[in-house]
Amino acid sequence: MPASWIPIPADSDFSLHNLPFGIFSAPGRLPGAGVAIGDQILDLAAAASAGLFEGLTLDASVFRQPSLNAFIWLGKGMTNAVRDRIAATLVDPDSPLRGSRALVAQSDATMHLPVEIGDYTDFYSSIDHATNVGKMFRDPDHALLPNWRHIPVGYHGRASSIVVSGTPIRRPWGQVLPPAAESPIFKPTGRLDFELEVAFVIGKDSDLGDPVPLHDAEAYIFGLVLFNDWSARDIQKWEYVPLGPFLAKNFGSSMSPWVVPLEALEAFRIAGPIQEPAVLPYLRSEHPGHFDIPLEVSLTPEDGPETVVSRSNFRHLYWSMAQQLAHHTVNGCNVRVGDVLASGTISGPDAGAYGSMLELAWGGSKPLSLAGGASRAFIEDGDTVTLRGQARKGVITVGFGEVQTRILPAR
């Protein structure tokens, strides 16, 4: 691919191979759609005014909306055409955008939640994470429940409390059962935890009553984001039987602001693990539906240095995104543009690849040592947790930016 006339650092997440979409505002600019390129943002409304999208049957008002939903709703045929047009103009030395006000420095912009989220589902699709949790909370010899290898286990979360990177999360209150106690107490969680996840954004409506077949599932996936599904482990332990996550999960989730199109990740597509026992036919596919995307989590205490506490990979999932979506809709449940479906905690087979403090500090019994001399069993007030993800293959680099969240004390 020719070089861009916009200087792009060699280690940038936002290469010409990426071109993710997001919603930004800047001084003198209302929230609207943009594309990240290097350390710049291409203002899509301004690019449209400069004639970049002439010849496309496109109403440029979709770029002046406070979410990407209207643009995504146009379908992959149009969104990919827009992305192709952007890629072409960025390598055109005579591009009409050179020197125009269509470019904004990312440092001057404020990022917003990229989509209006109608519904949110969180899965539980990492076999290493599920095994670790089973060992801690149930029987070490029978860590996985009998259904786990047969269905992509998930639950419906709370869309209203999903926030964009940079938005602080406040430590939640809830019921907790102290050790050896017979009755719960009401207190702020003492076991606040992050969860390293990747989520995908639905790009196409399905009809109520019509399942999305596995072979067609990726046509419904617009793009991917980094996702941190915050958890209160002590509240979770008391409340999760018999109906699963509730207040331990719905107080907040954090999402990265740039949506990486699924097409940008094609170079990183790989086969998933062998699934044994064999899954039912509606979940069975020979198509490689996993992606090799290195991920990391860092923890920065207040007034302390940053420490990378986990290095994992999106490839560690047992269930693919297509399988998750096919199972989600097999009973006729419909999905809508902007819905978010998250992977669940992504843990690898080694301790350094665990995707939560619950695992990294093994239920609090093995606190992590941090740079600067601090230690952590769970997340404390003032801590900042940052998730990053970047895939590289030859000359191709595609990254997600980051999702960063600071924890505020309970009120």
Coordinates of C-alpha atoms in Angstrom, one line a residue:
M1 CA 0.0 0.0 0.0
P2 CA 1.4 3.5 -0.9
A3 CA 2.3 5.8 2.0
S4 CA -0.2 8.2 3.4
W5 CA 0.4 12.0 3.0
I6 CA -0.5 12.1 6.7
P7 CA 2.5 11.1 8.8
I8 CA 1.7 7.9 10.6
P9 CA 4.0 6.7 13.4
A10 CA 5.3 3.1 12.7
D11 CA 3.8 1.9 16.0
S12 CA 0.4 3.6 15.5
D13 CA -2.8 1.7 16.1
F14 CA -4.4 3.7 13.4
S15 CA -2.7 2.7 10.2
L16 CA -4.0 2.8 6.7
H17 CA -5.0 -0.8 7.2
N18 CA -7.3 0.1 10.1
L19 CA -9.5 3.2 9.5
P20 CA -11.8 2.8 12.5
F21 CA -14.9 4.8 13.0
G22 CA -15.9 6.8 16.1
I23 CA -17.8 9.9 17.4
F24 CA -15.8 12.9 18.4
S25 CA -16.2 16.6 19.2
A26 CA -13.7 19.4 19.1
P27 CA -13.7 23.2 19.6
G28 CA -16.2 24.6 17.1
R29 CA -17.4 21.1 16.1
L30 CA -20.5 19.3 17.4
P31 CA -20.3 15.6 18.0
G32 CA -20.1 13.7 14.7
A33 CA -18.5 10.8 12.9
G34 CA -14.7 10.6 12.3
V35 CA -12.1 8.1 11.3
A36 CA -8.8 7.7 13.1
I37 CA -5.6 7.9 11.0
G38 CA -2.3 8.2 12.9
D39 CA -2.7 10.9 15.5
Q40 CA -5.4 12.7 13.4
I41 CA -9.1 12.3 13.0
L42 CA -10.8 12.7 9.6
D43 CA -14.0 14.6 10.1
L44 CA -16.4 12.8 7.8
A45 CA -19.0 15.6 7.6
A46 CA -16.2 18.0 6.5
A47 CA -14.8 15.4 4.1
A48 CA -18.3 15.0 2.6
S49 CA -18.6 18.8 2.2
A50 CA -15.3 18.7 0.3
G51 CA -16.8 16.2 -2.2
L52 CA -14.9 13.1 -1.0
F53 CA -18.0 10.9 -1.3
E54 CA -19.4 12.1 -4.6
G55 CA -20.9 9.3 -6.6
L56 CA -22.0 7.4 -3.5
T57 CA -25.7 7.3 -2.8
L58 CA -25.1 8.7 0.6
D59 CA -26.9 11.3 2.7
A60 CA -24.0 13.1 4.5
S61 CA -26.3 13.9 7.4
V62 CA -25.4 10.5 8.8
F63 CA -22.0 11.9 9.7
R64 CA -23.5 14.7 11.7
Q65 CA -25.3 12.4 14.2
P66 CA -24.1 11.9 17.8
S67 CA -23.8 8.1 17.2
L68 CA -22.7 5.9 14.3
N69 CA -26.0 4.0 14.2
A70 CA -27.5 5.8 11.2
F71 CA -24.3 5.3 9.2
I72 CA -23.9 1.6 10.2
W73 CA -27.6 1.0 9.3
L74 CA -26.7 1.8 5.6
G75 CA -25.0 -1.6 5.5
K76 CA -21.6 -3.0 4.8
G77 CA -21.8 -2.2 1.1
M78 CA -21.9 1.5 1.9
T79 CA -19.7 1.6 5.0
N80 CA -17.0 -0.4 3.2
A81 CA -17.3 1.9 0.2
V82 CA -16.8 4.9 2.4
R83 CA -13.8 3.3 4.0
D84 CA -12.3 2.5 0.6
R85 CA -12.8 6.1 -0.6
I86 CA -11.0 7.3 2.6
A87 CA -8.1 4.9 2.0
A88 CA -7.7 6.1 -1.6
T89 CA -7.7 9.8 -0.7
L90 CA -5.2 9.3 2.1
V91 CA -2.6 8.1 -0.4
D92 CA -3.5 10.5 -3.2
P93 CA -1.0 13.4 -3.2
D94 CA -3.6 15.6 -4.9
S95 CA -6.3 14.8 -2.4
P96 CA -8.7 17.7 -1.9
L97 CA -8.5 17.1 1.9
R98 CA -4.8 18.2 2.1
G99 CA -4.8 21.4 4.0
S100 CA -8.5 21.4 4.6
R101 CA -10.3 21.7 7.9
A102 CA -11.4 18.0 7.6
L103 CA -8.5 16.9 9.8
V104 CA -8.4 17.3 13.6
A105 CA -5.6 16.4 15.9
Q106 CA -6.7 13.6 18.3
S107 CA -5.2 15.6 21.1
D108 CA -7.7 18.4 20.5
A109 CA -10.8 16.1 20.3
T110 CA -13.1 14.6 22.9
M111 CA -14.3 11.1 22.2
H112 CA -17.9 9.9 22.8
L113 CA -19.6 6.6 23.0
P114 CA -19.6 5.5 19.4
V115 CA -23.0 3.9 19.2
E116 CA -26.4 4.2 20.8
I117 CA -26.6 0.8 22.5
G118 CA -30.1 -0.7 22.7
D119 CA -29.1 -4.0 24.2
Y120 CA -26.0 -5.5 25.7
T121 CA -25.1 -9.2 26.1
D122 CA -22.0 -10.5 27.9
F123 CA -20.7 -14.0 27.2
Y124 CA -18.5 -16.4 29.2
S125 CA -16.4 -17.8 26.3
S126 CA -12.8 -18.3 27.6
I127 CA -12.3 -21.8 28.7
D128 CA -9.3 -20.9 30.8
H129 CA -11.2 -18.2 32.6
A130 CA -14.2 -20.4 33.2
T131 CA -12.0 -23.2 34.5
N132 CA -10.1 -20.9 36.9
V133 CA -13.4 -19.5 38.3
G134 CA -14.8 -23.0 38.6
K135 CA -11.7 -24.1 40.6
M136 CA -12.1 -21.1 43.0
F137 CA -15.8 -21.1 43.5
R138 CA -16.8 -24.8 42.9
D139 CA -15.0 -28.1 42.5
P140 CA -11.4 -28.0 41.3
D141 CA -11.9 -31.5 39.8
H142 CA -15.1 -30.4 38.0
A143 CA -14.5 -26.8 37.3
L144 CA -16.6 -26.5 34.1
L145 CA -20.4 -26.9 34.5
P146 CA -21.8 -29.7 32.2
N147 CA -23.3 -27.2 29.7
W148 CA -20.2 -25.1 29.1
R149 CA -18.7 -27.0 26.2
H150 CA -22.1 -27.2 24.5
I151 CA -23.4 -23.6 24.5
P152 CA -21.9 -20.1 24.5
V153 CA -23.0 -19.2 28.0
G154 CA -24.1 -15.6 28.4
Y155 CA -26.3 -13.1 30.2
H156 CA -28.1 -9.9 29.3
G157 CA -26.4 -6.9 30.8
R158 CA -27.3 -3.3 31.3
A159 CA -26.7 -1.0 28.3
S160 CA -27.4 2.2 30.1
S161 CA -24.3 1.9 32.2
I162 CA -21.8 1.4 29.4
V163 CA -19.5 4.4 29.2
V164 CA -16.7 5.5 26.9
S165 CA -13.0 5.3 27.8
G166 CA -12.0 8.1 30.2
T167 CA -15.2 8.1 32.1
P168 CA -14.6 7.3 35.8
I169 CA -16.5 4.5 37.5
R170 CA -17.6 4.8 41.1
R171 CA -17.2 1.9 43.5
P172 CA -20.6 0.3 44.0
W173 CA -22.5 -0.7 47.1
G174 CA -24.3 -4.0 47.5
Q175 CA -25.1 -7.0 49.7
V176 CA -22.0 -9.0 50.8
L177 CA -21.9 -12.2 52.9
P178 CA -18.9 -11.9 55.2
P179 CA -16.9 -15.2 55.9
A180 CA -18.6 -17.4 58.5
A181 CA -21.6 -15.0 58.7
E182 CA -25.2 -16.2 58.3
S183 CA -26.6 -12.9 57.1
P184 CA -25.4 -10.4 54.5
I185 CA -24.4 -6.8 55.2
F186 CA -24.7 -3.7 53.0
K187 CA -21.3 -2.2 52.1
P188 CA -19.2 -0.9 49.2
T189 CA -17.5 -3.8 47.3
G190 CA -14.1 -4.7 48.7
R191 CA -13.4 -6.9 45.6
L192 CA -13.6 -4.6 42.6
D193 CA -12.3 -6.2 39.5
F194 CA -11.7 -5.5 35.8
E195 CA -12.5 -8.0 33.0
L196 CA -10.4 -7.9 29.8
E197 CA -12.9 -8.3 26.9
V198 CA -13.4 -7.6 23.2
A199 CA -17.0 -6.8 22.1
F200 CA -18.6 -6.6 18.7
V201 CA -21.2 -4.1 17.5
I202 CA -24.2 -5.3 15.5
G203 CA -24.3 -3.8 12.1
K204 CA -27.6 -5.2 10.7
D205 CA -31.1 -5.7 12.1
S206 CA -32.5 -9.2 12.3
D207 CA -36.2 -10.1 12.4
L208 CA -37.9 -11.3 15.5
G209 CA -38.5 -15.0 15.2
D210 CA -35.7 -15.6 12.5
P211 CA -32.4 -17.0 13.8
V212 CA -29.2 -15.7 12.3
P213 CA -27.5 -18.8 10.9
L214 CA -23.8 -19.4 11.7
H215 CA -22.7 -19.0 8.1
D216 CA -24.3 -15.6 7.8
A217 CA -23.4 -14.3 11.3
E218 CA -20.4 -12.2 10.3
A219 CA -22.6 -10.2 7.9
Y220 CA -24.3 -8.9 11.1
I221 CA -21.0 -7.8 12.8
F222 CA -20.0 -4.2 12.0
G223 CA -16.8 -4.0 14.1
L224 CA -15.0 -4.6 17.3
V225 CA -14.1 -2.6 20.4
L226 CA -12.1 -3.2 23.6
F227 CA -14.4 -3.7 26.6
N228 CA -14.0 -3.8 30.4
D229 CA -17.0 -5.3 32.2
W230 CA -16.4 -4.2 35.7
S231 CA -17.3 -6.7 38.4
A232 CA -17.8 -6.6 42.2
R233 CA -16.7 -10.1 43.1
D234 CA -18.0 -10.2 46.7
I235 CA -21.4 -8.9 45.6
Q236 CA -21.3 -11.4 42.8
K237 CA -20.6 -14.4 45.0
W238 CA -23.6 -13.7 47.2
E239 CA -26.1 -12.9 44.5
Y240 CA -25.3 -15.0 41.5
V241 CA -27.2 -18.1 42.6
P242 CA -29.7 -19.0 41.1
L243 CA -30.1 -16.4 38.4
G244 CA -26.6 -15.1 37.7
P245 CA -25.0 -11.6 37.5
F246 CA -27.0 -8.6 38.6
L247 CA -25.8 -5.7 40.8
A248 CA -22.2 -7.1 40.7
K249 CA -22.1 -6.3 37.0
N250 CA -24.6 -3.6 36.0
F251 CA -23.0 -0.6 37.7
G252 CA -20.6 0.1 34.8
S253 CA -18.8 -1.2 31.8
S254 CA -16.1 0.7 29.8
M255 CA -15.7 0.7 26.0
S256 CA -13.1 2.0 23.7
P257 CA -14.2 4.9 21.4
W258 CA -13.0 3.5 18.0
V259 CA -14.9 0.7 16.3
V260 CA -12.5 -1.3 14.2
P261 CA -14.4 -2.7 11.2
L262 CA -14.4 -6.5 11.0
E263 CA -12.9 -6.2 7.5
A264 CA -9.8 -4.5 8.9
L265 CA -9.0 -7.7 10.8
E266 CA -9.1 -10.2 8.0
A267 CA -5.3 -10.6 8.0
F268 CA -5.5 -11.9 11.6
R269 CA -8.1 -14.5 11.1
I270 CA -7.2 -17.9 12.5
A271 CA -8.9 -21.3 13.3
G272 CA -10.3 -21.7 16.7
P273 CA -9.7 -24.6 19.1
I274 CA -11.0 -28.1 18.5
Q275 CA -14.4 -28.2 20.3
E276 CA -14.9 -31.5 22.1
P277 CA -17.4 -32.9 22.4
A278 CA -18.7 -31.9 19.0
V279 CA -21.1 -29.0 19.1
L280 CA -24.7 -29.2 17.7
P281 CA -25.0 -28.6 14.0
Y282 CA -26.3 -25.0 14.3
L283 CA -22.9 -24.1 16.0
R284 CA -20.7 -26.2 13.7
S285 CA -18.5 -24.6 11.1
E286 CA -15.2 -25.2 9.3
H287 CA -14.7 -21.5 8.7
P288 CA -11.9 -19.9 10.8
G289 CA -13.8 -17.5 13.0
H290 CA -11.1 -16.5 15.6
F291 CA -8.7 -13.6 15.4
D292 CA -5.1 -13.3 16.6
I293 CA -5.1 -10.0 18.5
P294 CA -2.6 -9.5 21.4
L295 CA -4.2 -7.7 24.4
E296 CA -2.8 -6.2 27.5
V297 CA -4.0 -4.7 30.8
S298 CA -2.1 -2.2 32.9
L299 CA -2.8 -0.9 36.4
T300 CA -1.7 2.6 37.6
P301 CA -2.2 3.4 41.3
E302 CA -2.9 7.0 42.2
D303 CA 0.5 8.8 42.4
G304 CA 2.2 5.5 41.2
P305 CA 3.8 4.2 38.0
E306 CA 2.0 2.0 35.5
T307 CA 2.4 -1.8 35.6
V308 CA 1.3 -4.2 32.8
V309 CA -0.4 -6.9 34.8
S310 CA -1.7 -9.1 31.9
R311 CA -0.8 -10.0 28.4
S312 CA -3.5 -12.1 26.7
N313 CA -4.9 -12.7 23.2
F314 CA -8.3 -12.6 21.6
R315 CA -7.5 -16.0 20.1
H316 CA -7.9 -17.7 23.5
L317 CA -11.7 -17.7 23.2
Y318 CA -13.3 -21.1 22.9
W319 CA -16.5 -19.8 21.3
S320 CA -16.2 -17.5 18.2
M321 CA -18.2 -14.3 17.7
A322 CA -20.2 -16.0 15.0
Q323 CA -21.1 -18.9 17.3
Q324 CA -22.1 -16.4 20.0
L325 CA -24.4 -14.6 17.7
A326 CA -25.9 -17.7 16.2
H327 CA -26.6 -19.1 19.6
H328 CA -28.0 -15.7 20.8
T329 CA -30.6 -15.7 18.0
V330 CA -31.3 -19.4 17.6
N331 CA -34.5 -19.1 19.7
G332 CA -35.7 -16.2 17.5
C333 CA -34.3 -13.3 19.6
N334 CA -33.7 -10.4 17.3
V335 CA -30.7 -8.1 17.2
R336 CA -30.5 -4.4 16.2
V337 CA -27.9 -2.0 14.9
G338 CA -25.8 -0.7 17.7
D339 CA -26.3 -3.7 20.0
V340 CA -23.1 -4.8 21.8
L341 CA -22.1 -8.4 22.4
A342 CA -19.0 -8.9 24.6
S343 CA -16.7 -11.9 24.7
G344 CA -16.5 -12.3 28.5
T345 CA -13.2 -12.3 30.3
I346 CA -10.3 -13.4 28.0
S347 CA -7.7 -15.5 29.8
G348 CA -4.9 -17.5 28.4
P349 CA -3.5 -20.8 29.7
D350 CA -0.6 -19.1 31.6
A351 CA -0.9 -16.9 34.8
G352 CA 0.5 -13.9 33.0
A353 CA -2.4 -14.1 30.5
Y354 CA -5.3 -14.1 33.0
G355 CA -7.9 -11.4 32.2
S356 CA -9.1 -10.4 35.7
M357 CA -7.7 -9.7 39.1
L358 CA -9.8 -12.5 40.5
E359 CA -7.4 -14.9 38.6
L360 CA -4.2 -12.9 38.6
A361 CA -4.3 -12.6 42.5
W362 CA -6.1 -15.9 42.8
G363 CA -9.1 -14.7 44.7
G364 CA -7.0 -12.3 46.7
S365 CA -4.7 -15.0 48.1
K366 CA -1.7 -14.0 46.0
P367 CA -1.5 -10.2 45.7
L368 CA 0.3 -8.8 42.6
S369 CA 3.5 -6.8 43.1
L370 CA 3.4 -3.5 41.2
A371 CA 6.1 -1.2 40.0
G372 CA 7.0 1.3 42.7
G373 CA 6.4 -1.2 45.6
A374 CA 2.6 -1.3 45.8
S375 CA 0.6 -4.5 45.7
R376 CA -3.0 -5.3 44.7
A377 CA -5.4 -8.1 45.4
F378 CA -8.3 -6.2 43.8
I379 CA -8.7 -2.7 42.4
E380 CA -8.5 0.2 44.9
D381 CA -9.9 3.7 44.8
G382 CA -7.8 6.0 42.6
D383 CA -6.5 3.2 40.5
T384 CA -6.6 3.5 36.7
V385 CA -7.0 0.4 34.6
T386 CA -6.1 0.6 30.9
L387 CA -6.9 -2.1 28.2
R388 CA -5.0 -2.1 24.9
G389 CA -5.0 -4.3 21.8
Q390 CA -2.9 -4.2 18.7
A391 CA -2.4 -6.9 16.0
R392 CA 0.6 -7.0 13.7
K393 CA 1.4 -9.2 10.7
G394 CA 4.1 -8.1 8.3
V395 CA 3.5 -4.5 7.3
I396 CA -0.1 -4.6 8.6
T397 CA -0.8 -3.1 12.0
V398 CA -4.4 -2.7 13.4
G399 CA -5.0 -1.5 16.9
F400 CA -7.9 -0.4 19.1
G401 CA -6.5 2.5 21.0
E402 CA -7.3 2.0 24.6
V403 CA -10.0 1.9 27.1
Q404 CA -9.0 3.7 30.3
T405 CA -10.9 4.0 33.5
R406 CA -10.2 5.5 37.0
I407 CA -12.0 4.3 40.0
L408 CA -13.8 6.8 42.3
P409 CA -14.6 6.0 46.0
A410 CA -18.1 4.9 46.9
R411 CA -20.4 7.7 47.9

